[in-house]
């Protein structure tokens, strides 16, 4: 059975749920098809979670000029961090339940080095601070006040990240909420970006304001190397978006890269990582979203998520397009 037909049939017959062995069997077919369609991949390329064409265009500019994949993913992510209208990354990110905007980000280079910031406040470009942690300190992660202090010492400006629009959204949430974070499947907009430069080297980055209205102090998957992001320049890279707790529990991005190491295509690897979450005992997957995107050393790409509200932006061969992902649940 072709999986696309399976999904179509499922929706036509009113079946809203598609998990288990039937889907696994179908996923195999879809991956084979994806493999065929991506076998002529050309470099350089950049992919990112969600519809972020301005960000991938910036990364592409860097790659086309002969820049490194590392510069490309940093500069690309910075576009979304500076976009005060985007409410899930950098400036304008939705706050925690107490009204604080706190950012998580990480970056990883072709040598397998990484840097990360956790619970960073008052600094827009968390991804650049993460890169400085990687390049200018002997550490991998800096958190909270220490990360903020480190940012100021390295020339970053203090800024109020809570915009009027995000403040208003938080105030409205406070009135009607039962005081729990939003795990709405449409509310996950972490930007994760993976690039391969002209020399064939891979890097990745991930930046977010995390779950909207989370508990103060909550940290998700996005700054955790192996969960939110993983890069192995010999094999490929993966990055996650969605409910970070579920990604952390399955060490999702590392899993996707290890599955590619075992020979799976990026598409099949993303699908298996999602299957692991969905097929866990008592999984509550109907009520949350997780999505992965991945690229292998050949420049083949894949993306997959639990729900339909997921897409990947891909800039390759002068084409900057947003690709809607397949999904488990209609
Ligand atoms: N992964 C992020 C987190 O859990 C949230 C998201 O992707 O929207 O913090």
PDB file of C-alpha atoms in Angstrom, residues 3-4 34 37-38 45-53 56 241 267 289 291-294 299-305 307-317 319-327:
ATOM      1  CA  UNK A   3       1.275   5.497   2.428  1.00  0.00           C
ATOM      2  CA  UNK A   4      -0.099   8.645   0.864  1.00  0.00           C
ATOM      3  CA  UNK A  34      11.754   9.453  -1.031  1.00  0.00           C
ATOM      4  CA  UNK A  37      13.412  11.262  -5.494  1.00  0.00           C
ATOM      5  CA  UNK A  38      16.360  12.679  -3.565  1.00  0.00           C
ATOM      6  CA  UNK A  45      21.820  23.101   0.607  1.00  0.00           C
ATOM      7  CA  UNK A  46      20.000  24.284   3.693  1.00  0.00           C
ATOM      8  CA  UNK A  47      16.847  22.994   5.349  1.00  0.00           C
ATOM      9  CA  UNK A  48      14.889  24.365   8.281  1.00  0.00           C
ATOM     10  CA  UNK A  49      11.858  23.508  10.348  1.00  0.00           C
ATOM     11  CA  UNK A  50       8.637  25.328   9.410  1.00  0.00           C
ATOM     12  CA  UNK A  51       8.007  27.994   6.801  1.00  0.00           C
ATOM     13  CA  UNK A  52      11.021  30.264   7.262  1.00  0.00           C
ATOM     14  CA  UNK A  53      11.987  31.311   3.747  1.00  0.00           C
ATOM     15  CA  UNK A  56      16.877  29.908   4.543  1.00  0.00           C
ATOM     16  CA  UNK A 241      10.769  20.768  16.954  1.00  0.00           C
ATOM     17  CA  UNK A 267      13.185  10.159   5.658  1.00  0.00           C
ATOM     18  CA  UNK A 289       3.451  17.526  18.294  1.00  0.00           C
ATOM     19  CA  UNK A 291       8.703  16.809  14.134  1.00  0.00           C
ATOM     20  CA  UNK A 292      12.184  16.019  12.817  1.00  0.00           C
ATOM     21  CA  UNK A 293      14.089  17.105   9.754  1.00  0.00           C
ATOM     22  CA  UNK A 294      17.312  15.444   8.654  1.00  0.00           C
ATOM     23  CA  UNK A 299      22.482  15.855   0.603  1.00  0.00           C
ATOM     24  CA  UNK A 300      19.344  13.720   0.765  1.00  0.00           C
ATOM     25  CA  UNK A 301      16.752  15.135   3.123  1.00  0.00           C
ATOM     26  CA  UNK A 302      13.785  13.920   5.134  1.00  0.00           C
ATOM     27  CA  UNK A 303      11.106  15.286   7.454  1.00  0.00           C
ATOM     28  CA  UNK A 304       8.336  13.745   9.492  1.00  0.00           C
ATOM     29  CA  UNK A 305       6.013  14.621  12.350  1.00  0.00           C
ATOM     30  CA  UNK A 307       0.574  15.845  13.157  1.00  0.00           C
ATOM     31  CA  UNK A 308      -0.150  17.551   9.889  1.00  0.00           C
ATOM     32  CA  UNK A 309       0.901  21.031  10.988  1.00  0.00           C
ATOM     33  CA  UNK A 310       4.518  20.552  10.048  1.00  0.00           C
ATOM     34  CA  UNK A 311       6.667  21.606   7.182  1.00  0.00           C
ATOM     35  CA  UNK A 312      10.279  22.025   6.171  1.00  0.00           C
ATOM     36  CA  UNK A 313      11.815  24.859   4.164  1.00  0.00           C
ATOM     37  CA  UNK A 314      14.495  23.719   1.751  1.00  0.00           C
ATOM     38  CA  UNK A 315      16.862  25.918  -0.267  1.00  0.00           C
ATOM     39  CA  UNK A 316      18.686  23.890  -2.886  1.00  0.00           C
ATOM     40  CA  UNK A 317      19.319  24.324  -6.622  1.00  0.00           C
ATOM     41  CA  UNK A 319      14.812  26.903  -5.183  1.00  0.00           C
ATOM     42  CA  UNK A 320      13.562  28.124  -1.810  1.00  0.00           C
ATOM     43  CA  UNK A 321      10.465  26.058  -1.124  1.00  0.00           C
ATOM     44  CA  UNK A 322       8.296  25.063   1.782  1.00  0.00           C
ATOM     45  CA  UNK A 323       7.451  21.381   1.832  1.00  0.00           C
ATOM     46  CA  UNK A 324       4.469  20.077   3.779  1.00  0.00           C
ATOM     47  CA  UNK A 325       5.342  16.939   5.710  1.00  0.00           C
ATOM     48  CA  UNK A 326       3.485  13.665   5.922  1.00  0.00           C
ATOM     49  CA  UNK A 327       2.031  12.867   9.288  1.00  0.00           C
TER      50      UNK A 327
END
